[in-house]
Coordinates of C-alpha atoms and ligand atoms in Angstrom, one line a residue:
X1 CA -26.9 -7.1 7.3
X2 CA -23.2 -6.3 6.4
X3 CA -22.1 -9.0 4.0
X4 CA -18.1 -8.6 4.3
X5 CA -17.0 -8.9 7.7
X6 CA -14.0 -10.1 10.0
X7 CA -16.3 -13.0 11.2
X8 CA -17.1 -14.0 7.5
X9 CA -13.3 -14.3 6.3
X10 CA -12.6 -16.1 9.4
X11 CA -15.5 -18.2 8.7
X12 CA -14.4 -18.9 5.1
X13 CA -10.6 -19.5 5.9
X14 CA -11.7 -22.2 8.6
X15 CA -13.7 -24.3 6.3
X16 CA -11.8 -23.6 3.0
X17 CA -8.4 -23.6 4.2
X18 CA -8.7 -26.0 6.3
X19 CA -5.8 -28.7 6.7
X20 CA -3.7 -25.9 5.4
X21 CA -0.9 -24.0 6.7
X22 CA -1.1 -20.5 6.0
X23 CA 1.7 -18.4 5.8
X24 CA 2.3 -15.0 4.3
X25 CA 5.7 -13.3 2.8
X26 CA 6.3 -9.4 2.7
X27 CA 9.3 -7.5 3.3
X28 CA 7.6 -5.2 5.6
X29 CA 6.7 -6.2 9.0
X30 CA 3.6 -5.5 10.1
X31 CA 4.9 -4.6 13.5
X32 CA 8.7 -2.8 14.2
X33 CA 10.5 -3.1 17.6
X34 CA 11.8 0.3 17.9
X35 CA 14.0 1.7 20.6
X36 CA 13.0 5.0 21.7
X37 CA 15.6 6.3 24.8
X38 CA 15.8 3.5 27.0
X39 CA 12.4 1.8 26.1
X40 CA 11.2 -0.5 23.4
X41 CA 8.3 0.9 21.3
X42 CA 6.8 -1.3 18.6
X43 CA 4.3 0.3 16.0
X44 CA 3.4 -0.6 12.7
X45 CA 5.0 1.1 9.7
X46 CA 3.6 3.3 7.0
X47 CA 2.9 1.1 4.3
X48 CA -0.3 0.3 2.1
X49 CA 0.8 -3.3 1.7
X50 CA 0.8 -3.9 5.8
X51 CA -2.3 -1.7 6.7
X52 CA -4.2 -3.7 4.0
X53 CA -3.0 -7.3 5.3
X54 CA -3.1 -6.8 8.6
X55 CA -6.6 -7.2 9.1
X56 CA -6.5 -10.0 7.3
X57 CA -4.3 -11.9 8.9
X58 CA -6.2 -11.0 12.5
X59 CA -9.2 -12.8 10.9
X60 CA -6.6 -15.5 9.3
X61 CA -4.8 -16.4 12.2
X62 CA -1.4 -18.2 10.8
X63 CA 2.5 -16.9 10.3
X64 CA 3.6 -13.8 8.5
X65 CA 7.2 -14.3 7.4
X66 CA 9.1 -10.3 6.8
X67 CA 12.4 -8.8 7.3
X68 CA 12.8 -8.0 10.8
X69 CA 14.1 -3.9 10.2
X70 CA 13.2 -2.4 13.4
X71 CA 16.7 -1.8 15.8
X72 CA 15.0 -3.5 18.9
X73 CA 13.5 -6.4 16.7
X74 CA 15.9 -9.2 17.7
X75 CA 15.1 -8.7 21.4
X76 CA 11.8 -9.2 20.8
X77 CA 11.6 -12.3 19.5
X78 CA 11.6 -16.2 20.5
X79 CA 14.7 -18.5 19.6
X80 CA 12.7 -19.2 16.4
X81 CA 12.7 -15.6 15.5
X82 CA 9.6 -15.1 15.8
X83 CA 7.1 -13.1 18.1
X84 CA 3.3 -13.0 18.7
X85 CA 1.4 -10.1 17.4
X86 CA -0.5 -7.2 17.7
X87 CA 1.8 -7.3 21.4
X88 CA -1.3 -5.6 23.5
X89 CA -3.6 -9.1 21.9
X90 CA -2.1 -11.7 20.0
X91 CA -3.7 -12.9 16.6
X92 CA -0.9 -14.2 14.4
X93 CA 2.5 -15.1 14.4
X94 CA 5.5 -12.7 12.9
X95 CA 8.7 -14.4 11.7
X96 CA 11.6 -12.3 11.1
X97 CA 14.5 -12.6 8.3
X98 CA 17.4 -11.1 9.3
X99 CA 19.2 -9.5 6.3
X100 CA 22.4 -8.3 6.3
X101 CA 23.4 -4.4 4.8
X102 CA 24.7 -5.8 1.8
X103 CA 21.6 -7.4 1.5
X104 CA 19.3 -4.3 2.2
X105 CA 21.2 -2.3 0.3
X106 CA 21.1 -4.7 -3.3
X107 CA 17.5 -6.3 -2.9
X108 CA 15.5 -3.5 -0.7
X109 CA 17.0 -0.1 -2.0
X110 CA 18.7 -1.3 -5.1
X111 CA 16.7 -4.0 -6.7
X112 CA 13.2 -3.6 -5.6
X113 CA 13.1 0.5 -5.0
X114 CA 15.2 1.3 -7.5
X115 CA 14.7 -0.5 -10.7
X116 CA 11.2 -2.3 -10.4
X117 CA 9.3 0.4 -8.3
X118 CA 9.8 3.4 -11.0
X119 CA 9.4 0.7 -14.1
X120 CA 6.0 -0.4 -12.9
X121 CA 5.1 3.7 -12.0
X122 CA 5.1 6.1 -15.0
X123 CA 6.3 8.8 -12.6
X124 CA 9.3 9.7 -15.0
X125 CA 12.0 8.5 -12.4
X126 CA 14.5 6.6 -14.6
X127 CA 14.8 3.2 -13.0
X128 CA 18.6 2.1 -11.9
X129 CA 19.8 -1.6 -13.3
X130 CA 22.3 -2.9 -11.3
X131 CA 23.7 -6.4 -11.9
X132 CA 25.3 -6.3 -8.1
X133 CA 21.9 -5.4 -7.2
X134 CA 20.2 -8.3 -9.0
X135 CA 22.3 -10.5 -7.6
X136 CA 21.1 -9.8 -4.1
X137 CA 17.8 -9.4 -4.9
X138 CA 17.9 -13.4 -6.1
X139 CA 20.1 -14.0 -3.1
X140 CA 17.4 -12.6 -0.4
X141 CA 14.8 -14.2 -2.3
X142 CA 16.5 -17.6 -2.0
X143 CA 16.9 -16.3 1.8
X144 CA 13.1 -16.0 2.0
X145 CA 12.4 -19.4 0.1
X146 CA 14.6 -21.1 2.5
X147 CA 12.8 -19.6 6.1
X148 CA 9.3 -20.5 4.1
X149 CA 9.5 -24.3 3.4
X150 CA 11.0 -24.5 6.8
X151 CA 7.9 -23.1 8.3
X152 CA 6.0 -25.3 5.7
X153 CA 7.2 -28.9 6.8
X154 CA 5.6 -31.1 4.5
X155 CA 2.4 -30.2 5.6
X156 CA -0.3 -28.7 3.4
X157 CA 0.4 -25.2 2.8
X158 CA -1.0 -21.8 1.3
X159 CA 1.9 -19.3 0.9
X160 CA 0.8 -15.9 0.4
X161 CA 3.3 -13.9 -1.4
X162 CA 3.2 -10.2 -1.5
X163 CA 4.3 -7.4 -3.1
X164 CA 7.4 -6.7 -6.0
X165 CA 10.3 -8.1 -3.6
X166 CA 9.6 -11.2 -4.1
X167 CA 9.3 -11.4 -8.3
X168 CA 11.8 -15.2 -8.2
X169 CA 10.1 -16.5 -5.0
X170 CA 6.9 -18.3 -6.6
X171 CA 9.4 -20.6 -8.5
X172 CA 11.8 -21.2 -6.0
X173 CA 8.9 -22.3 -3.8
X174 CA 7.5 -24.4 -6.8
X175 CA 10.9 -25.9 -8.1
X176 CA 11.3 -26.9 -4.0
X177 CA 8.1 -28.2 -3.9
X178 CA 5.5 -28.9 -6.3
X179 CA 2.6 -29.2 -4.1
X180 CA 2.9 -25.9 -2.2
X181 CA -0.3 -23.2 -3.3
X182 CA 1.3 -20.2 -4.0
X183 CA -0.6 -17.1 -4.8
X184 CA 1.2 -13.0 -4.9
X185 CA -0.7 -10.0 -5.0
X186 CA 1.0 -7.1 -6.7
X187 CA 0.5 -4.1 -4.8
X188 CA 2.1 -2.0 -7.6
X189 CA 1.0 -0.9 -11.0
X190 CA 2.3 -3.5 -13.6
X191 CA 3.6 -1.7 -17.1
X192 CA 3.1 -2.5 -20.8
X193 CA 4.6 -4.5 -22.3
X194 CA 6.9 -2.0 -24.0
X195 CA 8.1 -0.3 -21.1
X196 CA 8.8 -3.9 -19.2
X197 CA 10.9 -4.9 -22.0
X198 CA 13.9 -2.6 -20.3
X199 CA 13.9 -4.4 -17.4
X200 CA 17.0 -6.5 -18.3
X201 CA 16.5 -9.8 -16.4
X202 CA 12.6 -9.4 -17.7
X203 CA 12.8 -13.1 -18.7
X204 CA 13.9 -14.9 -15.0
X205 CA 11.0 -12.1 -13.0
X206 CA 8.5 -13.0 -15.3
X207 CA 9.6 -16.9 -14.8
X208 CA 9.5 -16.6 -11.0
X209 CA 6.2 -14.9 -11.0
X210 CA 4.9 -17.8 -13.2
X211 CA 5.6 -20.2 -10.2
X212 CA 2.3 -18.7 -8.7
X213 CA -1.7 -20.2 -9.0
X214 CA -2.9 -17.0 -8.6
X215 CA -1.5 -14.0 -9.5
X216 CA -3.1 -10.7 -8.5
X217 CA -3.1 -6.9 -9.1
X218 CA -5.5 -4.1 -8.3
X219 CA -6.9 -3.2 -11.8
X220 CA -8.1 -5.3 -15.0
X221 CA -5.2 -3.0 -16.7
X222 CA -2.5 -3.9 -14.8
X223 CA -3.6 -7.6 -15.2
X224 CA -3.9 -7.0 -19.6
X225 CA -0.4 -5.4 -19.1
X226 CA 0.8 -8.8 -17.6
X227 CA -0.3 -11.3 -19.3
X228 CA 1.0 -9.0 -22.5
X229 CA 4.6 -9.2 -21.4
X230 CA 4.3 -12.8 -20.2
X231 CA 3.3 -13.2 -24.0
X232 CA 7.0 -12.3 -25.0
X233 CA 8.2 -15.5 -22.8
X234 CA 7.5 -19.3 -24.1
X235 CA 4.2 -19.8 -22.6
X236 CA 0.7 -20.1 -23.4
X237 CA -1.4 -17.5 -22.9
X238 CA -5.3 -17.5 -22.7
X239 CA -6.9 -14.3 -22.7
X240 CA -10.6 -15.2 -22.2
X241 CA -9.3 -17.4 -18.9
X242 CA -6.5 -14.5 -18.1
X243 CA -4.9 -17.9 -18.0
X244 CA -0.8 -17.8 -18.1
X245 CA 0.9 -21.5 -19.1
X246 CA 4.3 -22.0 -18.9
X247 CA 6.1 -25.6 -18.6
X248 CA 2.3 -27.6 -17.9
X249 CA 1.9 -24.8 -15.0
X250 CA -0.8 -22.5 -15.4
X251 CA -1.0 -18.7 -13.2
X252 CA -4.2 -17.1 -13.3
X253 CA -4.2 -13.6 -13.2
X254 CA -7.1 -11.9 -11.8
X255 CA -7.5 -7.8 -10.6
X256 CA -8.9 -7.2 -6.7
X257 CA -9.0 -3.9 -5.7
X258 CA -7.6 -3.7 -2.0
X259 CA -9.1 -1.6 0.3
X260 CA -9.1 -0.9 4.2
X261 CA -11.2 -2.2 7.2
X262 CA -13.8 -0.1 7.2
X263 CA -15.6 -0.6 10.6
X264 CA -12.9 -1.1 12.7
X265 CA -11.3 2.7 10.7
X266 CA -15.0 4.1 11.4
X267 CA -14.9 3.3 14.9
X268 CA -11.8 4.2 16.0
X269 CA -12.7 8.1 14.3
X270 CA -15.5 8.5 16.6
X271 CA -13.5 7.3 19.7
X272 CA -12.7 9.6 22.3
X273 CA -8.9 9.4 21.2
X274 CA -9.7 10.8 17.9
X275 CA -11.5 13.5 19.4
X276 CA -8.9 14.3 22.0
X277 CA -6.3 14.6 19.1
X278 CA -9.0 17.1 17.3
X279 CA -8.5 19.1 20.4
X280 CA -4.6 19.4 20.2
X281 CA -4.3 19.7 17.0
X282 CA -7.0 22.6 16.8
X283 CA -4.7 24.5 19.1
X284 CA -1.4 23.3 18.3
X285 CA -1.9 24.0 14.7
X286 CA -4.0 27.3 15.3
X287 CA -7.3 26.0 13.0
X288 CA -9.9 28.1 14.7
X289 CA -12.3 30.1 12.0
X290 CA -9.7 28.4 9.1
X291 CA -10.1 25.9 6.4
X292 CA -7.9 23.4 6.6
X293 CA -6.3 21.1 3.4
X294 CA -4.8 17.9 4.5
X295 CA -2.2 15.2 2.8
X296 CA -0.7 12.2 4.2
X297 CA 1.7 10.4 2.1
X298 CA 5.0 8.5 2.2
X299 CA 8.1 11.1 1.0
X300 CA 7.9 9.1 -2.2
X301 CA 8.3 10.9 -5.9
X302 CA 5.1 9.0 -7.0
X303 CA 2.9 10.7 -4.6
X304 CA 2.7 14.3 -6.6
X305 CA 3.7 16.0 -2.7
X306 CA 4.9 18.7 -4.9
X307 CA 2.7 19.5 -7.3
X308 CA 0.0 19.6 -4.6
X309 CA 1.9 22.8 -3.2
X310 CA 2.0 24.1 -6.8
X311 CA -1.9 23.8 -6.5
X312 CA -2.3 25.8 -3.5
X313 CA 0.1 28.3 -4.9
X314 CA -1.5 29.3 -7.6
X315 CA -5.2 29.1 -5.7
X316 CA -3.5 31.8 -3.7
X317 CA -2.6 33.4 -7.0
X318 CA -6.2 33.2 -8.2
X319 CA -7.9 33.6 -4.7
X320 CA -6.0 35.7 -2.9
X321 CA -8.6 36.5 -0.6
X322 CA -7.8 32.7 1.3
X323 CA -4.5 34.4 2.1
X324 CA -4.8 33.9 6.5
X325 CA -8.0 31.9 5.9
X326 CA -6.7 28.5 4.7
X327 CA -3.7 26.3 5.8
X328 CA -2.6 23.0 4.3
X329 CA -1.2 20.5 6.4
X330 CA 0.8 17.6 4.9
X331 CA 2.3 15.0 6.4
X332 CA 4.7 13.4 4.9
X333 CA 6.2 10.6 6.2
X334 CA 10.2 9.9 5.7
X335 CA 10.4 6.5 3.7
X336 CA 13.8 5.2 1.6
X337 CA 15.8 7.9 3.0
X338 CA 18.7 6.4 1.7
X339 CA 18.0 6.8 -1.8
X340 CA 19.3 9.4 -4.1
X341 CA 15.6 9.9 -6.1
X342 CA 14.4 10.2 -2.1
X343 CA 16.5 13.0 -0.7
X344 CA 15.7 15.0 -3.6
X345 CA 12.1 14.9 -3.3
X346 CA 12.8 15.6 0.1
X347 CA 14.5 18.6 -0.5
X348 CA 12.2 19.9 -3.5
X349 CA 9.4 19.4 -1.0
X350 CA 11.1 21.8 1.9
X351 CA 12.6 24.3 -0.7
X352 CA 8.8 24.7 -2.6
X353 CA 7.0 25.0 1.0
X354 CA 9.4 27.5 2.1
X355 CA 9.3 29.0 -0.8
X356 CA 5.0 29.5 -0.9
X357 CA 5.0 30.6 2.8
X358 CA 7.6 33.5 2.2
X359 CA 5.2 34.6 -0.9
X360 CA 2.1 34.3 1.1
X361 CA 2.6 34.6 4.8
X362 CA 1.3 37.0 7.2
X363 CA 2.9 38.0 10.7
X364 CA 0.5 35.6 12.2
X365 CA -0.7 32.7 9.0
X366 CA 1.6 30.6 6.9
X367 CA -0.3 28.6 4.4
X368 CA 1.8 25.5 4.5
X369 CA 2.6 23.4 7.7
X370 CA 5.1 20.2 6.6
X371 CA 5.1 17.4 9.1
X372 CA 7.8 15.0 7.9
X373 CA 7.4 12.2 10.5
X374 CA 5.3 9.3 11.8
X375 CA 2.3 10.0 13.4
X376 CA -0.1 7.3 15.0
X377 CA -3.2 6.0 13.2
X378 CA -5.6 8.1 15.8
X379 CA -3.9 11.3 14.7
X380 CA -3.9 11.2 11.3
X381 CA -7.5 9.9 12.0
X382 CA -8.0 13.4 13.6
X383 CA -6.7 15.5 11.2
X384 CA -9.2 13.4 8.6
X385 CA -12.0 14.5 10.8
X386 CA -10.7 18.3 10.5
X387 CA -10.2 18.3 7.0
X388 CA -12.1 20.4 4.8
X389 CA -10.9 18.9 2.0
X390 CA -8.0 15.5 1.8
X391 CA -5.7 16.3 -1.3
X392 CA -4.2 12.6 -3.4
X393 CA -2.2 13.6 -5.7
X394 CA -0.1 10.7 -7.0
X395 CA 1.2 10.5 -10.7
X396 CA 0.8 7.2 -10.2
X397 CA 0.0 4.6 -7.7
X398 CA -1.7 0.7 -7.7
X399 CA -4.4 1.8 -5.4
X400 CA -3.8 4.4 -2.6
X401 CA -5.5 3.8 0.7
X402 CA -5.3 7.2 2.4
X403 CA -7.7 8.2 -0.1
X404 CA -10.2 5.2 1.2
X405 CA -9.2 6.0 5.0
X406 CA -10.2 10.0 4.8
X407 CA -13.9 8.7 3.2
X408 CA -13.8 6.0 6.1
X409 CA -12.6 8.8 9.0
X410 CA -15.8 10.7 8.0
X411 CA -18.6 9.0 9.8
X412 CA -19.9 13.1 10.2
X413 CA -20.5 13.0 6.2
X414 CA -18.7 16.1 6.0
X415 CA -14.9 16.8 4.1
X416 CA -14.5 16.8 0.2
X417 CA -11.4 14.5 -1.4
X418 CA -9.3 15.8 -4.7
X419 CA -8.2 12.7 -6.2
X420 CA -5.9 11.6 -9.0
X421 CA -7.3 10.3 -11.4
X422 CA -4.0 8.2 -11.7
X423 CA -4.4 6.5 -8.7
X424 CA -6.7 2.7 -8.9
X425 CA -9.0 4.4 -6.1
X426 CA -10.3 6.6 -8.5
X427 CA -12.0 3.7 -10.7
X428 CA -13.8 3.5 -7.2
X429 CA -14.2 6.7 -6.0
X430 CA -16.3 7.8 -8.6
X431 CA -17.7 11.2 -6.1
X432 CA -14.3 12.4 -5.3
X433 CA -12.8 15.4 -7.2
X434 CA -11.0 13.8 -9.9
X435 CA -8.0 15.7 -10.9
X436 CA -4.9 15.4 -13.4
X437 CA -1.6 16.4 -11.2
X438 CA -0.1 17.0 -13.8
X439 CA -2.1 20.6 -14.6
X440 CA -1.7 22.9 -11.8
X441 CA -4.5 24.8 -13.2
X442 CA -6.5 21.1 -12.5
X443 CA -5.5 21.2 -9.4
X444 CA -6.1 25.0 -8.3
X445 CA -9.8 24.9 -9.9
X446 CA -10.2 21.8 -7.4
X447 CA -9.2 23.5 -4.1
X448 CA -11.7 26.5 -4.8
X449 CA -14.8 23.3 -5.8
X450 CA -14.0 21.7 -2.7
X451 CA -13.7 24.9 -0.5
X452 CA -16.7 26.0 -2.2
X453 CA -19.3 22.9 -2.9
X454 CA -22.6 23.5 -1.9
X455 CA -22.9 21.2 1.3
X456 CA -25.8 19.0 0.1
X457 CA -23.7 18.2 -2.9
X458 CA -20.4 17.9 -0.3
X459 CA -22.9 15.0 1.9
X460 CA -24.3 13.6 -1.3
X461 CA -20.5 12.8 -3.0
X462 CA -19.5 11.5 1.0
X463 CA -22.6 9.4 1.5
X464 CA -21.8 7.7 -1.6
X465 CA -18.1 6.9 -1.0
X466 CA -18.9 5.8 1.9
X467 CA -21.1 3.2 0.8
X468 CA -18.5 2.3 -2.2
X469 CA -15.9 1.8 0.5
X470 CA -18.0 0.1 3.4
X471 CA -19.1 -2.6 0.9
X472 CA -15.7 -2.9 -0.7
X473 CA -13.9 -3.4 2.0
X474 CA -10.5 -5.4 2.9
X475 CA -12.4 -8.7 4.0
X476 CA -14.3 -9.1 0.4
X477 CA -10.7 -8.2 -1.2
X478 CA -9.6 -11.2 1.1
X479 CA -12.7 -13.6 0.6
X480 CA -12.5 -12.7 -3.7
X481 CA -9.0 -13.2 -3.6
X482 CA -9.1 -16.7 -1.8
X483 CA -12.1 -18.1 -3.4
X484 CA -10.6 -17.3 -6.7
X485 CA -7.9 -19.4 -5.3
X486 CA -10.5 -21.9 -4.3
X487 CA -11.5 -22.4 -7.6
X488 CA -8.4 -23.1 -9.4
X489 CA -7.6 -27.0 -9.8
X490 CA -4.8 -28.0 -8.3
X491 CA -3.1 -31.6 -10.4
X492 CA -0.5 -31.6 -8.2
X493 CA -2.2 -32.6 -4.9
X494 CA -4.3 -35.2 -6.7
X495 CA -5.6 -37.3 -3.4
X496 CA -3.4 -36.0 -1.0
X497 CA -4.6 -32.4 -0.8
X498 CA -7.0 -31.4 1.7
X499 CA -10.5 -31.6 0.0
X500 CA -11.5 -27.8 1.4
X501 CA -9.7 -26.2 -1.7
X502 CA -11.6 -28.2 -4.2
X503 CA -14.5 -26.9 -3.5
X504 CA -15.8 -23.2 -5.3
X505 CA -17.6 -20.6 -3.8
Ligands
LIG601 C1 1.3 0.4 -1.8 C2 0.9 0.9 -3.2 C3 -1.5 0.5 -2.6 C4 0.9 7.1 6.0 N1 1.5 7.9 6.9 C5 1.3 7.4 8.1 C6 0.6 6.2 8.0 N2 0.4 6.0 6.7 C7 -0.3 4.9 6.1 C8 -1.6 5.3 5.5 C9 -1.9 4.1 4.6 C10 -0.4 3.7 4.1 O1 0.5 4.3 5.1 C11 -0.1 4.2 2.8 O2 -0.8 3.4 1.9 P1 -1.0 3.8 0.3 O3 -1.9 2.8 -0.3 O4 -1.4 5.2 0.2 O5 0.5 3.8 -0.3 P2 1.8 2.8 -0.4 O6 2.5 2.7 0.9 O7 2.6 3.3 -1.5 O8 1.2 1.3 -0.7 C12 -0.5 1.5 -3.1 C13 -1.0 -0.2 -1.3 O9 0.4 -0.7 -1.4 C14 -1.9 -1.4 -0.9 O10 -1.9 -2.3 -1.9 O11 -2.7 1.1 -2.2 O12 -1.0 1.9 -4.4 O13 1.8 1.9 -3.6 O14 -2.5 3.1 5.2 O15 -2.6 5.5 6.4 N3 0.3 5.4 9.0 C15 0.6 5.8 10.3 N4 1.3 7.0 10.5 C16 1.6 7.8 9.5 O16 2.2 8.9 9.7 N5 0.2 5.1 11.3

C-alpha cells in the first residue's frame, strides 16, 4: 500500500488544520492568463516552486496569494481579484497582487533575481546591491502583508510563505498579528555564513525571516548555513533543536527535500498524449536509428546549459564515431529575459550551439537542436520517454525537479540521467551518473557510460530511482513539513487556537 498519497495529505490537513485558514504566498502564480491572438490561454509557468505546490494545494484546498504577471490575468478574475483554479476543475482559489513596473523591476528582477538569487547560488555571478531596489523589495513585501491579513480576518490562520521574495514578510505578518502560524520554505540554496555577510541589509532579511515557526530548506546544509548566519544577529541559537530565538520568538529550522507528484507524472507518461507527442517529435526532430540526449532547464546561469554543450563537444572529440548517430535536444526555456546576467547566457548558449554544429554537422545531422520556449508538460513528458540519457547540469541548485520528473516519465525502466552532483537531488539520486560540471572531461566520460551502460545495469540504477522518488514524493514533503509544524507549541494562541495543531504526529 502506497503510504504518501493525495488522499493522505488531504486527510491530514482536514483533521490537523482544521479551524484554520490556509493560505499560501509565492510570487509565481501557479496559473497565467495569457493572450495568445485573440484568445485567452492560461497555463502554468516553468517554475520548481509552482510545479512542487501545486499538488499540494489540490489536496489542501484553500487560497494561494501571487503576483498576477500574465497580460490577460486581470480579465480573468472576480472583483476580489481572485479566480478559481486549475480552470478545466477547480481545487483552490488564486489571488492576484497587482504590482506596478517600478515594482517588478526593484523587488522581482532587482532585489530578489539579482542580489539574493546569485548570493544563495555559488554560480560565480556577482550579485547586484541596489538600495532603490531594496527599497521596493520591502515595499512589495508590505504590499503582500497587506492582501494576506486581509484574506486572514481574525480567523485562525496558517500562512504558507514561499520562496526568497518574501525574506521581510514573516515579521510583518507577526508584528501585524501575533497569533498568525507562519511557516516559509526556501526553495533556494542558503550560503555560509561568510558569503551572507555581503548581503548589505543581512541584518533586517535575517529579522523578517525570524518572524516564521518553521522555517524550511531542502538540505541539512543549507539549514547549518542558516542558523550560522542567524548566529551573527542577537538571538539564541540551539543547535541540537535547530532552534532560532530572537525577542521570546523561536523559528525552527528544519531540511525537507521537495520532490514531485509521482503518480499523477507516471500516469500522464503512459497516456495516449505522451505517446502521440513521441510520434511527432520522432519525425519532427528526425530520431529514427539515433540516440537522443535531452535537457530541460530555465535559460538561467545556474543551470550549467553551457557546459553541457562543452560535454558533448568534446565526446565528439573523443568519439567521433557518434558524429550523425547522436543529437542532443535541449530545451531551454526563456526566464528573466530582462536581466543583463540573462541575455548573456542567452547569447553564450546560441553562439556555443552554433558554434558545435558548424564543427560537427553533416549535410543531413546536426548534433545540437536548441528549443528556447515553453513546451506543455505532455511534451516534455515525451521527449523524457525518448531520451536515452537526461543531462542536469547545474553548478548549483536547492533541489532540481526535472531530474526527479525524467526518473518519474520512465515507467518503461529504460533512459540513464547525468546528474550534478551540485544539485540537492543528487543526495537522493544516489543511481544517477553523478558528475562535476565544472570538468568537461566529467562530463564527456558521462555521455559515453550512459550511451554505453550495459542495460541490466541501465534498469537496475532506474528501478532504484524510481523507488527513491515514488516514496519521496511531494505529499510526504507536504505531510513532514506540516507535522513538523504540528509539533511546534504555539504560546501565543494559548486557549483560543484551534486544538488540531496541538496535537503531534
Ligand atoms: C526552484 C529551485 C527547486 C521547465 N521547462 C518547462 C517546464 N519546466 C518545469 C520543469 C520543472 C520546473 O519547471 C523547473 O524546476 P527546477 O526544480 O528544475 O528548477 P527552478 O525553477 O529553478 O526551481 C530548485 C525548485 O525551486 C523547487 O523547490 O528544485 O532547486 O531553483 O517542474 O518541469 N514546464 C513546462 N514547460 C516547459 O517548457 N510545462
Amino acid at each position: 500500500m502506497k503510504v504518501w498519497t493525495r488522499d493522505v495529505l488531504r486527510e491530514f490537513v482536514r483533521t490537523k488544520l482544521d479551524g484554520f485558514r490556509f493560505i499560501v504566498v509565492s510570487n509565481r502564480e501557479p496559473f497565467e492568463h495569457k493572450r495568445v491572438g485573440r484568445r485567452v490561454e492560461c497555463s502554468q509557468p516553468a517554475s520548481g516552486m509552482a510545479s512542487a505546490l501545486d499538488p499540494v494545494m489540490r489536496a489542501c484546498g484553500g487560497l494561494w496569494i501571487a503576483h498576477g504577471s500574465g497580460d490577460a490575468d486581470r480579465q480573468a478574475v472576480d472583483q476580489y481579484d481572485r479566480v478559481a483554479v486549475p480552470p478545466e476543475a477547480p481545487e483552490y482559489t488564486l489571488r492576484r497582487v497587482w504590482l506596478s513596473k517600478d515594482e517588478i523591476e526593484g523587488h522581482y528582477s532587482g532585489l530578489s533575481n539579482q542580489a539574493i538569487w546569485p548570493l544563495c547560488h555559488v554560480a560565480f555571478t556577482r550579485p547586484v546591491f541596489d538600495p532603490a531596489h531594496w527599497r521596493m523589495y520591502r515595499r512589495v513585501n508590505e504590499r503582500f502583508a497587506e492582501a494576506v491579513l486581509e484574506e486572514a480576518g481574525n480567523e485562525p490562520t496558517f500562512v504558507f510563505i514561499q520562496d526568497y521574495h518574501f525574506a521581510l514578510l514573516p515579521r510583518m505578518l507577526r508584528n501585524a498579528r501575533s497569533n498568525l502560524v507562519i511557516a516559509q520554505f526556501w526553495h533556494i540554496p542558503w550560503p555560509n555564513r561568510q558569503v551572507f555577510s555581503s548581503f548589505p541589509w543581512q541584518e533586517e532579511i535575517l529579522d523578517g525571516l525570524l518572524g516564521n515557526d518553521l522555517l524550511g530548506f531542502h538540505l541539512p546544509q543549507h539549514c547549518q548555513n542558516f542558523i550560522d548566519t542567524a548566529g551573527a544577529l542577537e538571538a539564541r541559537v540551539d543547535q541540537a533543536a535547530s532552534e532560532v530565538c530572537r525577542g521570546g520568538h523561536s523559528t525552527f529550522v528544519r531540511p525537507f527535500p521537495i520532490s514531485i507528484d509521482f503518480d499523477e507524472h507516471s500516469a500522464v507518461a503512459e497516456s495516449e498524449a505522451v505517446a502521440a507527442h513521441m510520434r511527432r517529435w520522432r519525425e519532427e526532430l528526425s530520431l529514427s536509428g539515433k540516440l537522443l540526449g535531452i535537457g530541460i532547464d530555465r535559460l538561467d546561469y545556474t543551470k550549467g546549459i553551457p557546459e553541457r554543450l562543452r560535454f558533448l563537444d568534446r565526446f565528439l572529440e573523443m568519439h567521433p564515431g557518434y558524429r550523425g548517430k547522436l543529437v542532443f535536444v535541449q530545451v531551454a526555456v526563456p526566464s528573466r529575459s530582462a536581466l543583463p546576467a540573462y541575455r548573456e547566457i542567452d547569447k553564450e548558449v546560441d553562439l556555443l550551439a552554433a558554434k558545435i554544429n558548424r564543427r560537427w554537422r553533416t549535410p543531413f545531422w546536426k548534433p545540437v537542436i536548441l528549443l528556447k520556449r515553453h513546451f506543455p508538460a505532455v511534451e516534455m513528458i515525451a521527449l523524457h520517454r525518448l531520451a536515452h540519457f537526461c543531462v542536469v547540469a547545474s553548478l548549483h541548485d536547492g533541489m532540481n525537479l526535472v531530474a526527479k520528473e525524467f526518473v518519474a516519465s520512465r515507467t518503461d525502466g529504460e533512459g540513464v540521467l547525468i546528474l550534478s552532483k551540485f544539485t540537492g537531488a543528487s543526495t537522493e539520486l544516489k543511481d544517477a551518473l553523478q558528475i562535476n560540471p565544472f570538468s568537461i572531461e566529467d562530463g564527456a566520460d558521462a555521455f559515453d557510460l550512459a550511451l554505453n551502460m550495459h542495460p541490466d545495469d541501465r534498469k537496475r540504477r532506474m528501478h532504484k530511482m524510481r523507488e527513491t522518488v515514488e516514496e519521496n514524493n511531494v505529499y510526504r514533503w507536504a505531510v513532514k513539513f506540516l507535522s513538523a509544524l504540528a509539533d511546534i507549541e504555539f504560546p501565543e494562541y494559548a486557549g483560543e487556537r484551534p486544538a488540531a495543531l496541538q496535537v503531534a504526529v
